[in-house]
CSV table of C-alpha atoms and ligand atoms in Angstrom, one decimal:
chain,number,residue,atom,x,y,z
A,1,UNK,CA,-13.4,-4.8,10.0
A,2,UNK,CA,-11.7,-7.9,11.5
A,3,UNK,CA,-7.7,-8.4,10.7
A,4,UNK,CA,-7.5,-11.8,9.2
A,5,UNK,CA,-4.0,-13.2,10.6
A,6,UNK,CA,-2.6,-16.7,8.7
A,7,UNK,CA,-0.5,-18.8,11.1
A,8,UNK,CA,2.0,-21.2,9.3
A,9,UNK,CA,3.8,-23.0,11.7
A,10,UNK,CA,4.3,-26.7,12.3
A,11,UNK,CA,4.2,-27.0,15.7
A,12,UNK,CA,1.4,-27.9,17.6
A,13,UNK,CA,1.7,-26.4,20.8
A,14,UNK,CA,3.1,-23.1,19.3
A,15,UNK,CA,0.2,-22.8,16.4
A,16,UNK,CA,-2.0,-23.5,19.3
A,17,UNK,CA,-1.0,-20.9,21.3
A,18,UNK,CA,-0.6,-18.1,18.6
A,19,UNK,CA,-4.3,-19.2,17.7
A,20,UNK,CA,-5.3,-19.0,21.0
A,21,UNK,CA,-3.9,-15.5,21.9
A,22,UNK,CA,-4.6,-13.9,18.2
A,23,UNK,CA,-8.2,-14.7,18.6
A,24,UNK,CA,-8.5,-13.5,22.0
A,25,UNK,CA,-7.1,-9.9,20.6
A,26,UNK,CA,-9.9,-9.9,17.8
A,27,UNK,CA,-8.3,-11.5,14.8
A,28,UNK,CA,-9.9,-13.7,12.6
A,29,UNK,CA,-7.1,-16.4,12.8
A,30,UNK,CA,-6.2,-19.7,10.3
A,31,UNK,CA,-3.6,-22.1,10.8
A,32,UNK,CA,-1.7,-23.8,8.5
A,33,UNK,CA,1.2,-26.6,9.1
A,34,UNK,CA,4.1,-26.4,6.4
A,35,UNK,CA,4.8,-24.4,3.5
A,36,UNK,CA,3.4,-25.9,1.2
A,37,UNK,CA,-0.2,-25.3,2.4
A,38,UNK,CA,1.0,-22.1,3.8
A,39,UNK,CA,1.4,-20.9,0.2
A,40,UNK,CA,-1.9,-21.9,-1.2
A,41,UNK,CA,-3.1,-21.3,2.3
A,42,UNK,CA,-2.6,-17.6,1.6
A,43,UNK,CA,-3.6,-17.2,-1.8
A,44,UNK,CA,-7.0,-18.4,-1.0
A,45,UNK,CA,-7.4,-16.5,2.1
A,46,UNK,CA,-5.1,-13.3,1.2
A,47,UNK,CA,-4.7,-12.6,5.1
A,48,UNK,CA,-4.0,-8.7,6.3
A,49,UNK,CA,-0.8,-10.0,8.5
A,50,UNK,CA,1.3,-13.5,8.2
A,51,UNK,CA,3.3,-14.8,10.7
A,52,UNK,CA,5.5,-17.7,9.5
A,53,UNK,CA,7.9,-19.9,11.2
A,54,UNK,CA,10.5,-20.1,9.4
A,55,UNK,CA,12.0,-23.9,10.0
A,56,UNK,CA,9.4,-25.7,8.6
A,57,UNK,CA,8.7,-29.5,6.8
A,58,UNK,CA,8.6,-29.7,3.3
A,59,UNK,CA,9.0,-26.2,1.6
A,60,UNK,CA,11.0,-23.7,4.7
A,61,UNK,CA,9.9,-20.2,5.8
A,62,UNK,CA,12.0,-18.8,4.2
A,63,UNK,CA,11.2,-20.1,0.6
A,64,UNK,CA,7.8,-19.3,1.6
A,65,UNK,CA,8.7,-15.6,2.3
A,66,UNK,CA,10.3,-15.4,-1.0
A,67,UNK,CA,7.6,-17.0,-3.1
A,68,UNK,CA,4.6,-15.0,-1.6
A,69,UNK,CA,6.8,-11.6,-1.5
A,70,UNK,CA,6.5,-11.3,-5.2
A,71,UNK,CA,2.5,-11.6,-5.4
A,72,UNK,CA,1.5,-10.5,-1.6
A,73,UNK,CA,1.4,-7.6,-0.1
A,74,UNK,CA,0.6,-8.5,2.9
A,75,UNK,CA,3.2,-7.9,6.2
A,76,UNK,CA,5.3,-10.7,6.9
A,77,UNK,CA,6.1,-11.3,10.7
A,78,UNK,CA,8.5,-14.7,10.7
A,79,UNK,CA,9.7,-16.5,13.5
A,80,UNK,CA,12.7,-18.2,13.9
A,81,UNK,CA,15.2,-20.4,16.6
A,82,UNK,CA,18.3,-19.4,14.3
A,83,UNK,CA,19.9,-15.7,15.2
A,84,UNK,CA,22.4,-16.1,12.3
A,85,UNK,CA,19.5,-16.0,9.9
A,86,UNK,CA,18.3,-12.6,10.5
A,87,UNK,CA,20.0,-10.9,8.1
A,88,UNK,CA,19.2,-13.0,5.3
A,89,UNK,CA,15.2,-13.0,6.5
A,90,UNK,CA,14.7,-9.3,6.6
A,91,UNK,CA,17.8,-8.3,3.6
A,92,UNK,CA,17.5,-8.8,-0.1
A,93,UNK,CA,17.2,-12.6,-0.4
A,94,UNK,CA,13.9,-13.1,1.9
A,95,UNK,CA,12.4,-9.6,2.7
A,96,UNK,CA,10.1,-10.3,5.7
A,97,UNK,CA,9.0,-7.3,7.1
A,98,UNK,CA,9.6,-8.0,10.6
A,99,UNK,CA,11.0,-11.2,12.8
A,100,UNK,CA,11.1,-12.7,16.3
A,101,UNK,CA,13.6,-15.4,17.5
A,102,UNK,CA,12.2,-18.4,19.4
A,103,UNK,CA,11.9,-18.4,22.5
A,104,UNK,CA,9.6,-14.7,22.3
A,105,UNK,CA,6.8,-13.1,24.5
A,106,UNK,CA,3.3,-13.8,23.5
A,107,UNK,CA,2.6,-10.3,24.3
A,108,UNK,CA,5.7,-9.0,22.4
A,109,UNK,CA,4.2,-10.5,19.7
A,110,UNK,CA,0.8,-9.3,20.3
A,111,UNK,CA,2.4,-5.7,19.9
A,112,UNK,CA,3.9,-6.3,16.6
A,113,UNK,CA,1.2,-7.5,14.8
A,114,UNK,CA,-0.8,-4.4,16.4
A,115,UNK,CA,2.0,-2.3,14.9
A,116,UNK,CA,2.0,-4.0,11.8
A,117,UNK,CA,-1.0,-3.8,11.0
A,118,UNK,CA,-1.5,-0.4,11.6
A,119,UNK,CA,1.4,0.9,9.6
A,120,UNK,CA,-0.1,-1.2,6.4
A,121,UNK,CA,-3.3,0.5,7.1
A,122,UNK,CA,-2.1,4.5,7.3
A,123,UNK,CA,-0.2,3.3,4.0
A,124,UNK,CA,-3.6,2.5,2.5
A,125,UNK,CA,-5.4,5.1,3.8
A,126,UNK,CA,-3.1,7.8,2.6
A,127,UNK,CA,-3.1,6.1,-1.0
A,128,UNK,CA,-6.3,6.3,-1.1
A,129,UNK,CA,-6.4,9.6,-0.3
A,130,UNK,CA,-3.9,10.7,-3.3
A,131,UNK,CA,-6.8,8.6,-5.6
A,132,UNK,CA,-9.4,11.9,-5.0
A,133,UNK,CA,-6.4,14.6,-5.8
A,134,UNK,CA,-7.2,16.5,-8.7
A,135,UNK,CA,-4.1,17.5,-9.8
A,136,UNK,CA,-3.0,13.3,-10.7
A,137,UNK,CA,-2.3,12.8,-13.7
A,138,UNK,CA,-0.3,10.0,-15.9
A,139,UNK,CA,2.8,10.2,-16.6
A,140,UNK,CA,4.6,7.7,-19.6
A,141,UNK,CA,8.2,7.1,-19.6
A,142,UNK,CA,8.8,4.3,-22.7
A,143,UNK,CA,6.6,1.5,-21.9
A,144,UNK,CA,6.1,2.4,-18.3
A,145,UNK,CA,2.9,4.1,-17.3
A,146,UNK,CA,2.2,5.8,-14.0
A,147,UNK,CA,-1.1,6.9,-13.6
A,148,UNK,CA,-1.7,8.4,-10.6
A,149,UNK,CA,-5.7,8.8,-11.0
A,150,UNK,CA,-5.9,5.3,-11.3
A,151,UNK,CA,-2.8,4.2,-8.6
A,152,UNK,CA,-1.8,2.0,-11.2
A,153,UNK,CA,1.3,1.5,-13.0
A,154,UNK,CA,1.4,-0.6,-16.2
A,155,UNK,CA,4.2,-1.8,-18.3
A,156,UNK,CA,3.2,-2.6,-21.7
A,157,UNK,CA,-0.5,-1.5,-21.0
A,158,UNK,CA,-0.6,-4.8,-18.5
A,159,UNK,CA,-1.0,-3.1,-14.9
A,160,UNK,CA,1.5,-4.5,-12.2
A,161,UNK,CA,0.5,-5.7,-9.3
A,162,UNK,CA,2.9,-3.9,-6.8
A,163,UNK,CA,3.2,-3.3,-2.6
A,164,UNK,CA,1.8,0.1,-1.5
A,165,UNK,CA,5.6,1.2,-0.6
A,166,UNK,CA,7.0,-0.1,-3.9
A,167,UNK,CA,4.3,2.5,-5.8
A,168,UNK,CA,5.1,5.3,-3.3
A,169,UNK,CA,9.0,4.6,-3.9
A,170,UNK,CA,8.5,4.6,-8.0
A,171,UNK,CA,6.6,7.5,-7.6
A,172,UNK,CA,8.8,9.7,-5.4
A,173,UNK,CA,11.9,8.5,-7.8
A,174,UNK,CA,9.5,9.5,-10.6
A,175,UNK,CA,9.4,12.9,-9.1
A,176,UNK,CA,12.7,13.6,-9.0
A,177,UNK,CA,13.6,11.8,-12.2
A,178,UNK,CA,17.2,12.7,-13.5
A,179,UNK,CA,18.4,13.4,-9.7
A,180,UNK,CA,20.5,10.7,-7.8
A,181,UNK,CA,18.7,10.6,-4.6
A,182,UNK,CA,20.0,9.0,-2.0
A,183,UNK,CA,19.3,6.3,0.8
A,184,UNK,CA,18.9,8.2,3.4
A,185,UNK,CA,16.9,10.7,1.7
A,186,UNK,CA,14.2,8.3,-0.3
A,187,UNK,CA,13.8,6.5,3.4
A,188,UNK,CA,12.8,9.7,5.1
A,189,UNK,CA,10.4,10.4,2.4
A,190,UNK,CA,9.0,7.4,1.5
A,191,UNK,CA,9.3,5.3,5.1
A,192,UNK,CA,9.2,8.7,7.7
A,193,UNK,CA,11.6,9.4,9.9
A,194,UNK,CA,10.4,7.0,12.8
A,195,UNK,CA,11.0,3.6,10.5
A,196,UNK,CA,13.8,1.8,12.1
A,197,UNK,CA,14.8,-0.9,9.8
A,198,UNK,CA,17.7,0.9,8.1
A,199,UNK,CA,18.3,1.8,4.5
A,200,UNK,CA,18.4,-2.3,3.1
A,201,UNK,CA,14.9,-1.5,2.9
A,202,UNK,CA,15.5,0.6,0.5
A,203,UNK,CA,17.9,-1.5,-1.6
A,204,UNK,CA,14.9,-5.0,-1.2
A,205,UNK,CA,12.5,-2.3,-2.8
A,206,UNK,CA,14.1,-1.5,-5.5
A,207,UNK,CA,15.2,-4.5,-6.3
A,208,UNK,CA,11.4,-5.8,-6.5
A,209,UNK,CA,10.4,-2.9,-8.4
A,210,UNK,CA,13.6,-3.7,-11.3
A,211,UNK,CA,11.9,-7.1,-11.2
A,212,UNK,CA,8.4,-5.1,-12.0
A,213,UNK,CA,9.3,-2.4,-14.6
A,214,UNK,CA,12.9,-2.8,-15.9
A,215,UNK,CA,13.0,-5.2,-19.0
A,216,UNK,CA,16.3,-6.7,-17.6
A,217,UNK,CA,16.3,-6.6,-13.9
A,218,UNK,CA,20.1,-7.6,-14.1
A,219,UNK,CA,20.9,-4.5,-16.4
A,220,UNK,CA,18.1,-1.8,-14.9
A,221,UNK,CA,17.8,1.5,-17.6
A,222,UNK,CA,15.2,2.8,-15.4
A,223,UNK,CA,16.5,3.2,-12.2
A,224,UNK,CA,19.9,2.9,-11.9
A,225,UNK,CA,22.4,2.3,-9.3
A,226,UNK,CA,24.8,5.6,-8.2
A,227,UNK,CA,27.6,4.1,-6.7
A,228,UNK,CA,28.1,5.1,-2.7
A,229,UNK,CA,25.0,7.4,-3.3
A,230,UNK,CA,21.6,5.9,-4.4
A,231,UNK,CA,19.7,5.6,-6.5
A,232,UNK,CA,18.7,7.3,-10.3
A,233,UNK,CA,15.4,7.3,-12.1
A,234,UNK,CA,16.0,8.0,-15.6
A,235,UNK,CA,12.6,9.0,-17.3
B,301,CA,CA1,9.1,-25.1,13.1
């Protein structure tokens, strides 16, 4: 099956040559030129990859990033000309998955879409295979459902629509419900030894999943914050 890979960047020569070089590689490519249509852009087309530049006319990158994290699954490769806004692109306020400053190689790039992609896919494919395990079950804690037959959690019996690494994270918390787990511990599990993008990950998950299943984010019940440690689910 072909990759579909949504371009939103706003300038020509750029877009063109992203295009031009995504296509070559296999991809089905689409190109979009601000945010605005970027956003509708990828609801319509609910691409496998997005690369998004981040300075861009109208609505920016990085409100793009922030608006589409909370319905999308999809990876999120951004571009940008502005070093000092790395932190905030792949920390808690944006949460791209991955970035590349301006000026980059076209076949850097290349690479990490390739590894992109293929990381969101093993995630899927090993999901799936939990689906056929006959040994799920479903497991309630107050309004919160986790029903592992299914791959589905649901809060007040409405299912939520959640990242493959958000469900794994809830469900490996889950597991050790009552136990303050920590950082380190839950990236090793739930991201493998050989992620390298440090244990904010961790902290940007969980602070979508609060969003998801905790009835006041601000005040989470569910999974609470240990102090210096990690992090508590309280079933
Ligand atoms: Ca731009």
């Amino acid at each position: 099956m072909t990759d579909k890979v949504l371009v939103i960047e706003d300038e020509p020569a750029l877009q063109e040559t992203l295009a031009y070089n995504l296509t070559r590689q296999g991809y089905e490519v689409i190109t979009v030129g601000d945010g605005k249509e970027g956003i509708a852009a990828t609801r319509r087309e609910q691409p496998d990859l997005l690369i998004l530049d981040l300075m861009l006319p109208g609505v920016d990158g990085i409100e793009v990033c922030r608006v589409l994290r909370q319905e999308m699954n999809m990876p999120i490769l951004m571009l940008t000309a502005k070093a000092d806004e790395i932190d905030k692109i792949v920390g808690l306020e944006v949460g791209a998955d991955d970035y590349m400053t301006k000026p980059f190689s076209m076949r850097e790039l290349m690479a990490r879409v390739k590894a992109m992609l293929r990381r969101e896919r093993l995630i899927r494919e090993e999901l799936a295979a939990l689906d056929v395990s006959p040994s799920r079950q479903q497991v309630a804690f107050g309004n919160l459902v986790i029903d592992e037959a299914r791959h589905e959690v649901r809060r007040d019996n409405a299912p939520l629509a959640m990242k493959p690494k958000e469900y794994e994270l809830l469900l490996f918390l889950a597991r050790q419900r009552g136990i303050v787990v920590s950082r380190d511990l839950i990236l090793e599990r739930v991201w493998g030894w050989d992620f390298d993008g440090g244990s904010r990950t961790v902290d940007v998950h969980i602070r979508w999943l609060r969003e998801k299943i905790e009835d006041d984010p601000g005040n989470p019940v569910r999974i609470v914050t240990v102090r210096g440690i990690g992090y508590r689910f309280e079933g």
